[in-house]
Amino acid sequence: MAKIKAEYIWIDGHRPTSKLRSKTKIINGPIRELTQIPEWGFDGSSTMQAEGHDSDRSLHPVAFVPDPIRRGDHILVMNEVRYPDGKPHESNKRDHLVAVSDQHQAQEAWFGIEQEYTFFQGRSPLGWPDGGYPAPQGPFYCGVGADEVFGRDIVEEHLEACLYAGIGISGVNAEVMPGQWEFQIGPLGPLEIADQLWLARWLLYRIAEEYGVNASIHPKPVKGDWNGAGAHTNFSTKAMRETGGFAVVEAACKKLGQRHAEHIAVYGAHNEERLTGLHETCSIHEYRYGVSDRGASVRIPLITAKAGKGYLEDRRPSANMDPYEVCAVLMETVCS
Ligand code: ADP
Ligand code: MN
Ligand code: MN
Ligand code: MN
């Protein structure tokens, strides 16, 4: 038995977009399973999760990974926020996803999320001239060279950290707007992907902090003729992945069109600034799907059309979406 540092991470009640919070607890380790990690608490009045008095809220551990920053036996712990009596707090969107994923377990839903984000130093995106603009978009997407790429050291360190933590990260790339990047997680089941995306976001903020850089997930970090930041959510069920799956993918695309408003409602705040119909998006007021169409709301990847089975890409979720809500609504619409 030795003392270890457990970083308890949770999602606050900030509106319209929740933020991450964390604090350290010294516990007995090493930790082998979740049940060894004690529940903890915090002051909800400082996180928009309580009014003044009676503000104790509890942290209920739901997942843990090795801590890639402190290393050794230290861990990161993802938590749900609950009232002291165990009832889930209104800001806790995970509780609902647990119910939805239990209900549809037989369909074996997989998710792959592309998290776009933008590095900021002070008020400008990283690498941008102070108060000015870089050259127009064009050469930056998947670019190389000091004139095109800004923040690669942070991206590499974040990638290493995710791998160390056992997060199912599947790739990274530089994006269309300079200073903007993407990492992908998955494919994984609904709870795994959502817990791991939040942990990967926390690691990104934490690592960028060392460089004096802030990672923003605002859907339109720079107004004007610059790409916004999304969180394309790739989705499949077992039936979509098997022979004859293309028809199931198409049926899902049609179902998604019938509940466009319900989806947009949980696809992230300020998403209307990004879903304009320009910059590889479809207008927020329209719903369209198509094979290989990056101007559609939902794209059927060419490899899915060619193979006759596979997955669909919902391009509507914005970078600041809550994956607990996005995974839940996708399963509710497609799996029901
Ligand atoms: P894009 O061409 O849109 O940039 P990416 O390569 O960035 O695509 O992301 C594709 C995502 O799709 C990855 O996160 C990958 O894990 C995920 N993915 C691949 N196959 C499936 C599947 N069958 N179900 C769900 N997600 C999948
Ligand atoms: Mn991508
Ligand atoms: Mn992208
Ligand atoms: Mn994509």
Short mmCIF file of N, CA and C in Angstrom, two decimals, residues 84-181:
data_model
loop_
_atom_site.label_atom_id
_atom_site.label_comp_id
_atom_site.label_asym_id
_atom_site.label_seq_id
_atom_site.Cartn_x
_atom_site.Cartn_y
_atom_site.Cartn_z
N PRO A 84 -26.02 14.55 -2.59
CA PRO A 84 -25.55 13.67 -1.52
C PRO A 84 -26.41 12.41 -1.35
N ASP A 85 -27.69 12.48 -1.75
CA ASP A 85 -28.55 11.29 -1.62
C ASP A 85 -28.39 10.32 -2.81
N GLY A 86 -27.49 10.65 -3.75
CA GLY A 86 -27.23 9.74 -4.86
C GLY A 86 -27.96 10.08 -6.15
N LYS A 87 -28.93 10.99 -6.06
CA LYS A 87 -29.69 11.39 -7.26
C LYS A 87 -28.77 12.15 -8.21
N PRO A 88 -28.84 11.85 -9.54
CA PRO A 88 -27.96 12.58 -10.46
C PRO A 88 -28.30 14.07 -10.53
N HIS A 89 -27.27 14.90 -10.58
CA HIS A 89 -27.46 16.34 -10.71
C HIS A 89 -27.94 16.66 -12.12
N GLU A 90 -28.67 17.77 -12.31
CA GLU A 90 -29.20 18.14 -13.63
C GLU A 90 -28.08 18.26 -14.68
N SER A 91 -26.89 18.64 -14.25
CA SER A 91 -25.76 18.80 -15.19
C SER A 91 -25.15 17.45 -15.58
N ASN A 92 -25.60 16.40 -14.93
CA ASN A 92 -25.04 15.06 -15.18
C ASN A 92 -25.80 14.40 -16.33
N LYS A 93 -25.21 14.44 -17.52
CA LYS A 93 -25.87 13.89 -18.72
C LYS A 93 -25.48 12.43 -18.94
N ARG A 94 -24.52 11.95 -18.18
CA ARG A 94 -24.05 10.58 -18.35
C ARG A 94 -25.08 9.55 -17.86
N ASP A 95 -25.76 9.93 -16.76
CA ASP A 95 -26.73 9.03 -16.16
C ASP A 95 -27.77 8.56 -17.20
N HIS A 96 -28.24 9.49 -18.03
CA HIS A 96 -29.22 9.16 -19.07
C HIS A 96 -28.60 8.25 -20.14
N LEU A 97 -27.34 8.53 -20.50
CA LEU A 97 -26.69 7.69 -21.51
C LEU A 97 -26.55 6.24 -21.03
N VAL A 98 -26.32 6.06 -19.73
CA VAL A 98 -26.23 4.70 -19.18
C VAL A 98 -27.54 3.96 -19.46
N ALA A 99 -28.68 4.63 -19.22
CA ALA A 99 -29.99 4.00 -19.44
C ALA A 99 -30.20 3.68 -20.92
N VAL A 100 -29.87 4.65 -21.79
CA VAL A 100 -30.09 4.46 -23.23
C VAL A 100 -29.19 3.34 -23.76
N SER A 101 -27.95 3.30 -23.30
CA SER A 101 -27.04 2.29 -23.84
C SER A 101 -27.40 0.89 -23.32
N ASP A 102 -27.95 0.81 -22.10
CA ASP A 102 -28.45 -0.48 -21.60
C ASP A 102 -29.60 -0.97 -22.46
N GLN A 103 -30.50 -0.03 -22.77
CA GLN A 103 -31.71 -0.36 -23.53
C GLN A 103 -31.37 -0.91 -24.92
N HIS A 104 -30.33 -0.37 -25.55
CA HIS A 104 -30.01 -0.73 -26.94
C HIS A 104 -28.74 -1.57 -27.07
N GLN A 105 -28.32 -2.17 -25.98
CA GLN A 105 -27.06 -2.90 -25.93
C GLN A 105 -26.92 -3.93 -27.05
N ALA A 106 -28.05 -4.61 -27.38
CA ALA A 106 -28.02 -5.69 -28.37
C ALA A 106 -27.58 -5.20 -29.76
N GLN A 107 -27.75 -3.89 -30.04
CA GLN A 107 -27.40 -3.37 -31.37
C GLN A 107 -25.92 -3.03 -31.50
N GLU A 108 -25.20 -3.11 -30.41
CA GLU A 108 -23.74 -2.90 -30.42
C GLU A 108 -23.32 -1.64 -31.16
N ALA A 109 -23.78 -0.51 -30.68
CA ALA A 109 -23.44 0.78 -31.29
C ALA A 109 -21.97 1.12 -31.06
N TRP A 110 -21.35 1.61 -32.14
CA TRP A 110 -19.97 2.11 -32.06
C TRP A 110 -19.95 3.58 -32.46
N PHE A 111 -19.07 4.32 -31.83
CA PHE A 111 -18.91 5.74 -32.14
C PHE A 111 -17.44 6.06 -32.40
N GLY A 112 -17.21 6.94 -33.37
CA GLY A 112 -15.86 7.49 -33.59
C GLY A 112 -16.02 9.00 -33.66
N ILE A 113 -15.40 9.73 -32.75
CA ILE A 113 -15.60 11.19 -32.69
C ILE A 113 -14.34 11.92 -33.13
N GLU A 114 -14.52 12.90 -34.03
CA GLU A 114 -13.42 13.74 -34.51
C GLU A 114 -13.49 15.06 -33.75
N GLN A 115 -12.61 15.26 -32.81
CA GLN A 115 -12.63 16.47 -31.98
C GLN A 115 -11.73 17.53 -32.60
N GLU A 116 -12.36 18.59 -33.14
CA GLU A 116 -11.58 19.73 -33.63
C GLU A 116 -11.45 20.76 -32.52
N TYR A 117 -10.37 21.51 -32.54
CA TYR A 117 -10.14 22.53 -31.51
C TYR A 117 -9.13 23.54 -32.04
N THR A 118 -9.02 24.68 -31.36
CA THR A 118 -8.15 25.76 -31.81
C THR A 118 -7.28 26.24 -30.66
N PHE A 119 -5.98 26.29 -30.90
CA PHE A 119 -5.06 26.83 -29.88
C PHE A 119 -5.11 28.35 -29.90
N PHE A 120 -5.15 28.94 -28.71
CA PHE A 120 -5.09 30.40 -28.58
C PHE A 120 -3.93 30.78 -27.68
N GLN A 121 -3.26 31.86 -28.08
CA GLN A 121 -2.27 32.46 -27.19
C GLN A 121 -2.72 33.90 -27.04
N GLY A 122 -3.15 34.26 -25.81
CA GLY A 122 -3.78 35.57 -25.65
C GLY A 122 -5.07 35.58 -26.44
N ARG A 123 -5.30 36.63 -27.22
CA ARG A 123 -6.57 36.74 -27.92
C ARG A 123 -6.53 36.21 -29.35
N SER A 124 -5.34 35.81 -29.82
CA SER A 124 -5.23 35.33 -31.20
C SER A 124 -4.98 33.83 -31.24
N PRO A 125 -5.44 33.18 -32.32
CA PRO A 125 -5.06 31.78 -32.50
C PRO A 125 -3.54 31.66 -32.57
N LEU A 126 -3.03 30.55 -32.10
CA LEU A 126 -1.58 30.33 -32.05
C LEU A 126 -0.98 30.46 -33.46
N GLY A 127 0.09 31.25 -33.55
CA GLY A 127 0.77 31.42 -34.83
C GLY A 127 0.26 32.58 -35.65
N TRP A 128 -0.88 33.19 -35.21
CA TRP A 128 -1.41 34.33 -35.96
C TRP A 128 -0.67 35.59 -35.56
N PRO A 129 -0.44 36.51 -36.51
CA PRO A 129 0.20 37.77 -36.13
C PRO A 129 -0.68 38.53 -35.13
N ASP A 130 -0.09 39.17 -34.14
CA ASP A 130 -0.82 39.85 -33.08
C ASP A 130 -1.82 40.86 -33.66
N GLY A 131 -3.10 40.62 -33.39
CA GLY A 131 -4.14 41.54 -33.86
C GLY A 131 -4.41 41.47 -35.35
N GLY A 132 -3.70 40.61 -36.09
CA GLY A 132 -3.88 40.54 -37.54
C GLY A 132 -4.29 39.16 -38.00
N TYR A 133 -4.14 38.92 -39.29
CA TYR A 133 -4.56 37.66 -39.88
C TYR A 133 -3.43 37.01 -40.65
N PRO A 134 -3.40 35.68 -40.67
CA PRO A 134 -2.41 34.98 -41.50
C PRO A 134 -2.88 34.96 -42.96
N ALA A 135 -2.14 34.28 -43.81
CA ALA A 135 -2.56 34.10 -45.20
C ALA A 135 -3.89 33.35 -45.23
N PRO A 136 -4.72 33.53 -46.27
CA PRO A 136 -6.01 32.82 -46.32
C PRO A 136 -5.85 31.31 -46.24
N GLN A 137 -6.93 30.63 -45.83
CA GLN A 137 -6.94 29.17 -45.72
C GLN A 137 -6.57 28.53 -47.05
N GLY A 138 -5.94 27.39 -46.98
CA GLY A 138 -5.55 26.69 -48.19
C GLY A 138 -4.43 25.71 -47.90
N PRO A 139 -3.26 26.21 -47.44
CA PRO A 139 -2.13 25.31 -47.27
C PRO A 139 -2.05 24.62 -45.91
N PHE A 140 -2.95 24.97 -44.98
CA PHE A 140 -2.72 24.57 -43.59
C PHE A 140 -3.18 23.16 -43.25
N TYR A 141 -4.27 22.70 -43.89
CA TYR A 141 -4.83 21.38 -43.59
C TYR A 141 -3.77 20.30 -43.85
N CYS A 142 -3.45 19.53 -42.79
CA CYS A 142 -2.43 18.48 -42.87
C CYS A 142 -1.10 19.02 -43.39
N GLY A 143 -0.81 20.28 -43.09
CA GLY A 143 0.40 20.93 -43.59
C GLY A 143 1.66 20.51 -42.83
N VAL A 144 2.78 20.98 -43.36
CA VAL A 144 4.06 20.76 -42.69
C VAL A 144 4.92 22.00 -42.91
N GLY A 145 5.73 22.34 -41.89
CA GLY A 145 6.62 23.49 -42.02
C GLY A 145 6.22 24.61 -41.07
N ALA A 146 7.23 25.34 -40.61
CA ALA A 146 7.04 26.34 -39.56
C ALA A 146 6.16 27.50 -40.01
N ASP A 147 5.98 27.68 -41.34
CA ASP A 147 5.12 28.76 -41.81
C ASP A 147 3.64 28.35 -41.84
N GLU A 148 3.38 27.04 -41.65
CA GLU A 148 2.00 26.56 -41.78
C GLU A 148 1.45 25.89 -40.53
N VAL A 149 2.34 25.39 -39.69
CA VAL A 149 1.91 24.54 -38.59
C VAL A 149 2.30 25.16 -37.25
N PHE A 150 1.29 25.29 -36.38
CA PHE A 150 1.52 25.94 -35.09
C PHE A 150 1.00 25.07 -33.97
N GLY A 151 1.90 24.66 -33.07
CA GLY A 151 1.48 23.90 -31.89
C GLY A 151 1.71 22.41 -31.99
N ARG A 152 2.52 21.97 -32.95
CA ARG A 152 2.69 20.53 -33.12
C ARG A 152 3.30 19.86 -31.87
N ASP A 153 4.17 20.58 -31.15
CA ASP A 153 4.76 19.99 -29.95
C ASP A 153 3.68 19.63 -28.92
N ILE A 154 2.66 20.48 -28.81
CA ILE A 154 1.57 20.20 -27.86
C ILE A 154 0.75 18.99 -28.35
N VAL A 155 0.50 18.98 -29.66
CA VAL A 155 -0.29 17.90 -30.25
C VAL A 155 0.40 16.54 -30.05
N GLU A 156 1.72 16.51 -30.25
CA GLU A 156 2.48 15.26 -30.08
C GLU A 156 2.45 14.81 -28.62
N GLU A 157 2.61 15.78 -27.71
CA GLU A 157 2.61 15.44 -26.29
C GLU A 157 1.24 14.93 -25.85
N HIS A 158 0.19 15.54 -26.40
CA HIS A 158 -1.18 15.10 -26.09
C HIS A 158 -1.44 13.69 -26.62
N LEU A 159 -0.96 13.43 -27.82
CA LEU A 159 -1.13 12.10 -28.42
C LEU A 159 -0.44 11.03 -27.57
N GLU A 160 0.80 11.31 -27.17
CA GLU A 160 1.55 10.40 -26.29
C GLU A 160 0.79 10.17 -24.99
N ALA A 161 0.27 11.25 -24.42
CA ALA A 161 -0.42 11.16 -23.14
C ALA A 161 -1.67 10.29 -23.26
N CYS A 162 -2.43 10.47 -24.35
CA CYS A 162 -3.64 9.67 -24.55
C CYS A 162 -3.29 8.20 -24.68
N LEU A 163 -2.22 7.90 -25.42
CA LEU A 163 -1.80 6.50 -25.59
C LEU A 163 -1.38 5.91 -24.25
N TYR A 164 -0.61 6.67 -23.47
CA TYR A 164 -0.16 6.21 -22.16
C TYR A 164 -1.35 5.88 -21.26
N ALA A 165 -2.40 6.73 -21.37
CA ALA A 165 -3.58 6.57 -20.51
C ALA A 165 -4.50 5.45 -20.99
N GLY A 166 -4.20 4.89 -22.17
CA GLY A 166 -5.05 3.83 -22.70
C GLY A 166 -6.33 4.35 -23.33
N ILE A 167 -6.36 5.63 -23.67
CA ILE A 167 -7.51 6.22 -24.36
C ILE A 167 -7.47 5.76 -25.82
N GLY A 168 -8.63 5.43 -26.38
CA GLY A 168 -8.69 4.88 -27.74
C GLY A 168 -8.55 5.93 -28.81
N ILE A 169 -7.47 6.69 -28.75
CA ILE A 169 -7.23 7.74 -29.76
C ILE A 169 -6.82 7.05 -31.05
N SER A 170 -7.37 7.51 -32.19
CA SER A 170 -7.08 6.81 -33.43
C SER A 170 -6.36 7.66 -34.47
N GLY A 171 -6.10 8.94 -34.17
CA GLY A 171 -5.33 9.76 -35.10
C GLY A 171 -5.38 11.24 -34.73
N VAL A 172 -4.52 12.02 -35.37
CA VAL A 172 -4.52 13.49 -35.21
C VAL A 172 -4.20 14.11 -36.57
N ASN A 173 -4.72 15.32 -36.81
CA ASN A 173 -4.31 16.07 -38.01
C ASN A 173 -4.44 17.57 -37.81
N ALA A 174 -3.60 18.33 -38.55
CA ALA A 174 -3.73 19.78 -38.58
C ALA A 174 -4.94 20.13 -39.43
N GLU A 175 -5.71 21.15 -39.02
CA GLU A 175 -6.95 21.49 -39.70
C GLU A 175 -6.80 22.65 -40.68
N VAL A 176 -7.94 23.02 -41.26
CA VAL A 176 -7.98 23.99 -42.37
C VAL A 176 -7.56 25.40 -41.93
N MET A 177 -8.00 25.81 -40.74
CA MET A 177 -7.61 27.12 -40.22
C MET A 177 -6.30 27.00 -39.46
N PRO A 178 -5.34 27.90 -39.70
CA PRO A 178 -4.08 27.78 -38.97
C PRO A 178 -4.28 27.88 -37.46
N GLY A 179 -3.60 27.00 -36.70
CA GLY A 179 -3.76 26.94 -35.25
C GLY A 179 -4.86 25.98 -34.83
N GLN A 180 -5.58 25.43 -35.83
CA GLN A 180 -6.66 24.50 -35.54
C GLN A 180 -6.21 23.06 -35.82
N TRP A 181 -6.65 22.14 -34.94
CA TRP A 181 -6.23 20.74 -35.01
C TRP A 181 -7.41 19.82 -34.76
#
